[in-house]
Short mmCIF file of C-alpha atoms and ligand atoms in Angstrom, two decimals:
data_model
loop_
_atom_site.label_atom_id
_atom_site.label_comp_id
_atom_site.label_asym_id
_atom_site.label_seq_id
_atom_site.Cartn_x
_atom_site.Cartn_y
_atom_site.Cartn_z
CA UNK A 224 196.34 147.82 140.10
CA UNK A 225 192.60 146.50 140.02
CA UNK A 226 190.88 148.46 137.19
CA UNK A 227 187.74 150.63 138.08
CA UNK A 228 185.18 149.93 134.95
CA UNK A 229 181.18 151.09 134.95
CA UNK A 230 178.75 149.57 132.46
CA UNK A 231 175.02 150.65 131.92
CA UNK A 232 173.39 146.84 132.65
CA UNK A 233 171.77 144.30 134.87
CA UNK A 234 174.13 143.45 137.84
CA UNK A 235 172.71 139.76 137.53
CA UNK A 236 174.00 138.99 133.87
CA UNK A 237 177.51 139.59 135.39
CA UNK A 238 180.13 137.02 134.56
CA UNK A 239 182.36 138.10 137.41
CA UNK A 240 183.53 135.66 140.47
CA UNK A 241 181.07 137.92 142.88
CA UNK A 242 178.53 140.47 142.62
CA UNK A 243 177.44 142.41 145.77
CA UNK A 244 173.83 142.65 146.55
CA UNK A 245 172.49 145.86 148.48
CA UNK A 246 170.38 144.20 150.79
CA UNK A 247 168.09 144.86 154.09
CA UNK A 248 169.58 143.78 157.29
CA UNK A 249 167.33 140.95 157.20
CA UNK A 250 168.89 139.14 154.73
CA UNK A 251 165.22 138.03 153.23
CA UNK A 252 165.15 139.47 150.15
CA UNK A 253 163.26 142.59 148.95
CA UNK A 254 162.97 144.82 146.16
CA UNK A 255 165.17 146.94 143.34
CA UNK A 256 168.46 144.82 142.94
CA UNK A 257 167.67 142.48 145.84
CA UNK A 258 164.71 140.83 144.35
CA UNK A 259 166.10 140.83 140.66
CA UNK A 260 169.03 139.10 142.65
CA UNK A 261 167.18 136.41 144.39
CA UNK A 262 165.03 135.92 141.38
CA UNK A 263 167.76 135.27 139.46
CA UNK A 264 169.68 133.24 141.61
CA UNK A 265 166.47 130.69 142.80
CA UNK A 266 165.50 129.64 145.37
CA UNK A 267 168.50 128.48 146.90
CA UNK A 268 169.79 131.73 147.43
CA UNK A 269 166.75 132.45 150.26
CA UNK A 270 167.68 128.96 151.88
CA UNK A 271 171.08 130.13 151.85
CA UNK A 272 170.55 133.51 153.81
CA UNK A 273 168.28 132.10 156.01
CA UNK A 274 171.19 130.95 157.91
CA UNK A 275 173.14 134.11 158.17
CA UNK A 276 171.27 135.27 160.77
CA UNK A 277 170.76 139.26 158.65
CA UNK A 278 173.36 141.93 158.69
CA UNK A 279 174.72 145.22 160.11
CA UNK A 280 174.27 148.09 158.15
CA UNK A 281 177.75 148.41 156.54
CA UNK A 282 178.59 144.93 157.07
CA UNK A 283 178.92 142.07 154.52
CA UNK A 284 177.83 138.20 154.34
CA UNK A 285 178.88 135.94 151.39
CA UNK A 286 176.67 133.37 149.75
CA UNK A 287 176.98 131.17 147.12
CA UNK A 288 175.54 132.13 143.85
CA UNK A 289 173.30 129.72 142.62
CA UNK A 290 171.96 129.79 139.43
CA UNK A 291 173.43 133.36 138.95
CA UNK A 292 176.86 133.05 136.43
CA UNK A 293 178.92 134.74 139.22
CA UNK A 294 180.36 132.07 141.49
CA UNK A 295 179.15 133.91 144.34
CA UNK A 296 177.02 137.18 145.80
CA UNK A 297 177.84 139.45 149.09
CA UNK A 298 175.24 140.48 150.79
CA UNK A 299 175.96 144.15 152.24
CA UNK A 300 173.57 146.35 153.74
CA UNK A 301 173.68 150.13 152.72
CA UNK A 302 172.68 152.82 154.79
CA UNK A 303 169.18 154.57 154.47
CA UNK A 304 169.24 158.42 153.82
CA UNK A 305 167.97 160.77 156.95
CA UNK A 306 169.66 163.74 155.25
CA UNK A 307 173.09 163.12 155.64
CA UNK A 308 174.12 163.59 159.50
CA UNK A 309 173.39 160.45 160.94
CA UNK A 310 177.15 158.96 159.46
CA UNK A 311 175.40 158.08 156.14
CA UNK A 312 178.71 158.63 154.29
CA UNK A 313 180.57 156.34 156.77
CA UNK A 314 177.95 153.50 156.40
CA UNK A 315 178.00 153.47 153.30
CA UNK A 316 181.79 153.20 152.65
CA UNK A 317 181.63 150.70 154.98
CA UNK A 318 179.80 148.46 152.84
CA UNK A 319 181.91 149.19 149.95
CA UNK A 320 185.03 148.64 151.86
CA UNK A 321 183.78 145.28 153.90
CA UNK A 322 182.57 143.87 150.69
CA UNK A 323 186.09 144.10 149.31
CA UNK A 324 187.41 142.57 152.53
CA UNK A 325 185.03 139.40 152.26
CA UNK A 326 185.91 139.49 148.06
CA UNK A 327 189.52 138.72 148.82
CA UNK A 328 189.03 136.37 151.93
CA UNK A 329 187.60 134.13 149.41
CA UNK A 330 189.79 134.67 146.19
CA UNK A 331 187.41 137.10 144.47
CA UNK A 332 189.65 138.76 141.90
CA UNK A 333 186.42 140.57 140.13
CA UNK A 334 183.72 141.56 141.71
CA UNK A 335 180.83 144.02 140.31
CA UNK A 336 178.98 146.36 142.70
CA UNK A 337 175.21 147.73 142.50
CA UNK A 338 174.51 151.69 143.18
CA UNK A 339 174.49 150.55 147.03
CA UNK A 340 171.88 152.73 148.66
CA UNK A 341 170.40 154.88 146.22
CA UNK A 342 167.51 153.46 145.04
CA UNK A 343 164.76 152.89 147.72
CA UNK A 344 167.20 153.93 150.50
CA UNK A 345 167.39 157.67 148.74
CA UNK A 346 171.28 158.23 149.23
CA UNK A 347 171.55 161.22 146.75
CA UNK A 348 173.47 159.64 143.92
CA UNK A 349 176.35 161.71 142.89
CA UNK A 350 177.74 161.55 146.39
CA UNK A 351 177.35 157.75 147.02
CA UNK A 352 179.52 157.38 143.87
CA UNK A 353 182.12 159.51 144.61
CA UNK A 354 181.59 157.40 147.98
CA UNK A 355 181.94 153.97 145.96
CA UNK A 356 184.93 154.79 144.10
CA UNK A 357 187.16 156.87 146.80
CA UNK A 358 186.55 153.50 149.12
CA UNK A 359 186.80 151.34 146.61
CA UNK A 360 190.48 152.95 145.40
CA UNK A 361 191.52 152.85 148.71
CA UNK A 362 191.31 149.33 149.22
CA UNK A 363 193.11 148.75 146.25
CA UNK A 364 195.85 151.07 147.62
CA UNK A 365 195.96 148.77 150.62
CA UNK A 366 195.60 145.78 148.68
CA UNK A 367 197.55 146.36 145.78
CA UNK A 368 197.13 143.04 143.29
CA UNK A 369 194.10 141.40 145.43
CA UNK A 370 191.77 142.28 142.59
CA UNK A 371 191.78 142.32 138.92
CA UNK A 372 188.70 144.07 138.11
CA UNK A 373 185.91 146.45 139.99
CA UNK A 374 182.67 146.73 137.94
CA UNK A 375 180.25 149.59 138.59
CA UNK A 376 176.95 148.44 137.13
CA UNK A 377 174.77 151.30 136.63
CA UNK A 378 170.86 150.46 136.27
CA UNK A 379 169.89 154.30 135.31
CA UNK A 380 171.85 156.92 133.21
CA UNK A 381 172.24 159.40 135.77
CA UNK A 382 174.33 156.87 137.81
CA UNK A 383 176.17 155.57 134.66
CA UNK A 384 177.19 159.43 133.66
CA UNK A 385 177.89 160.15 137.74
CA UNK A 386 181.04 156.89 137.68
CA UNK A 387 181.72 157.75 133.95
CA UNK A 388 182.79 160.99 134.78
CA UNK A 389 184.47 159.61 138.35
CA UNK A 390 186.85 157.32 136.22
CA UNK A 391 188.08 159.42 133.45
N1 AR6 B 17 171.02 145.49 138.31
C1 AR6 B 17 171.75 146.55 138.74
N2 AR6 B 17 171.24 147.56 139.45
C2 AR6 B 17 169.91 147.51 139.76
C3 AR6 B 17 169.09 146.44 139.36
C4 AR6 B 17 169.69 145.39 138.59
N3 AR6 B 17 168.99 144.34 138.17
N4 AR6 B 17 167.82 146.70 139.81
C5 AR6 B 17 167.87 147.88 140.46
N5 AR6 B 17 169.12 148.37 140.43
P1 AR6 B 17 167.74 149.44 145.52
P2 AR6 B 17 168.91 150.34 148.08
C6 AR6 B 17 169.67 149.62 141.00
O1 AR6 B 17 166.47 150.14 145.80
O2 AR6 B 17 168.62 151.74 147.74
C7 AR6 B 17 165.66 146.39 148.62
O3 AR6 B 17 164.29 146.15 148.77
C8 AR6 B 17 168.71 150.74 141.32
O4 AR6 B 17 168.39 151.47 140.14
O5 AR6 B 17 167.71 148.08 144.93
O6 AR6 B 17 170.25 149.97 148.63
C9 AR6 B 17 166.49 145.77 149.76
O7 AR6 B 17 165.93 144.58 150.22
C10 AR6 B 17 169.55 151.58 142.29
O8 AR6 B 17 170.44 152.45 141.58
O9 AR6 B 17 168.67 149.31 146.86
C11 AR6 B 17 166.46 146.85 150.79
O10 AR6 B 17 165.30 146.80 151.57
C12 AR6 B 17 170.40 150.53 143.00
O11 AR6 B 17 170.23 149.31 142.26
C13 AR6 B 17 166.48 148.13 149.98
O12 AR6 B 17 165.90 147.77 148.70
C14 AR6 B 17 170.01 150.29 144.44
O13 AR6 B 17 168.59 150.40 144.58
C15 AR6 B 17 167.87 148.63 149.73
O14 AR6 B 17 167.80 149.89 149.12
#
């Protein structure tokens, strides 16, 4: 069974074979994780999405990574927050869930995720995690031994406490 971790940290110092980027459907880059993503990576990583034509909102693209340690990043759109009844929930597992799917397609056996959605796109935090890791062990219940490790990397306390508590 894949194990569930969470670390307090910088989702592009990850030595993992993918991390997942919460991007805009355009693919272009942005803020929060996005740009310390694509800053990270160079500029090769803009050339690169240039050709994937953006993304659904719960959908994923895959990319190499560049100059980033992690062989490669998926691109996966979160949902923004209109207060809750316009399937936020569903969106947002989606992206969990079709980041997983794209992971394995390519041999991805760890992967490390960003707080998907609750930065600039105002999810409310403690449920996108519980979110994040009910999708997340599901897959692995359909999957079982697709993926060694799932890393939760937490840029502010309140998220780190919110998965810490999750995976006890
Ligand atoms: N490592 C890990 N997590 C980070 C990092 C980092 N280096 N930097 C920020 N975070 P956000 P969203 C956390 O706003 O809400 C972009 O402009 C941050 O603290 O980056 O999905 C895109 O282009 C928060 O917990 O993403 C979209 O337009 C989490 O990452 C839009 O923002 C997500 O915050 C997407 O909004």
């Amino acid at each position: 069974m894949a194990k569930l971790s969470v670390i307090k940290g910088d989702i592009t110092l990850q030595e993992v074979d993918a991390i997942v980027n919460a991007a805009n459907t355009s693919l272009l880059g942005g803020g929060g994780v996005d740009g310390a993503i694509h800053l990270a990576a160079g500029p090769g990583l803009l050339d690169a999405c240039r050709k994937l034509n953006g993304c659904a909102t719960g959908e994923a693209k895959i990319t190499e990574g560049f100059r980033l340690p992690a062989e490669y990043v998926i691109h996966t759109v979160g949902p923004i927050w209109h207060g809750g009844n316009n399937q936020e929930g569903q969106f947002l597992s989606n992206a969990y869930y079709n980041s997983l799917v794209l992971a394995v397609r390519y041999n991805v056996h760890t992967i490390a995720f960003p707080n998907i959605s609750t930065g600039v796109y105002g999810f409310p935090k403690d449920k996108a995690a519980k979110i994040a890791v009910e999708t997340v062990q599901r897959f692995n219940g359909e999957h079982p031994g697709k993926l060694e490790e799932v890393r939760f990397v937490c840029f502010d306390e309140e998220n780190y406490n919110l998965y810490d508590a999750l995976l006890k």
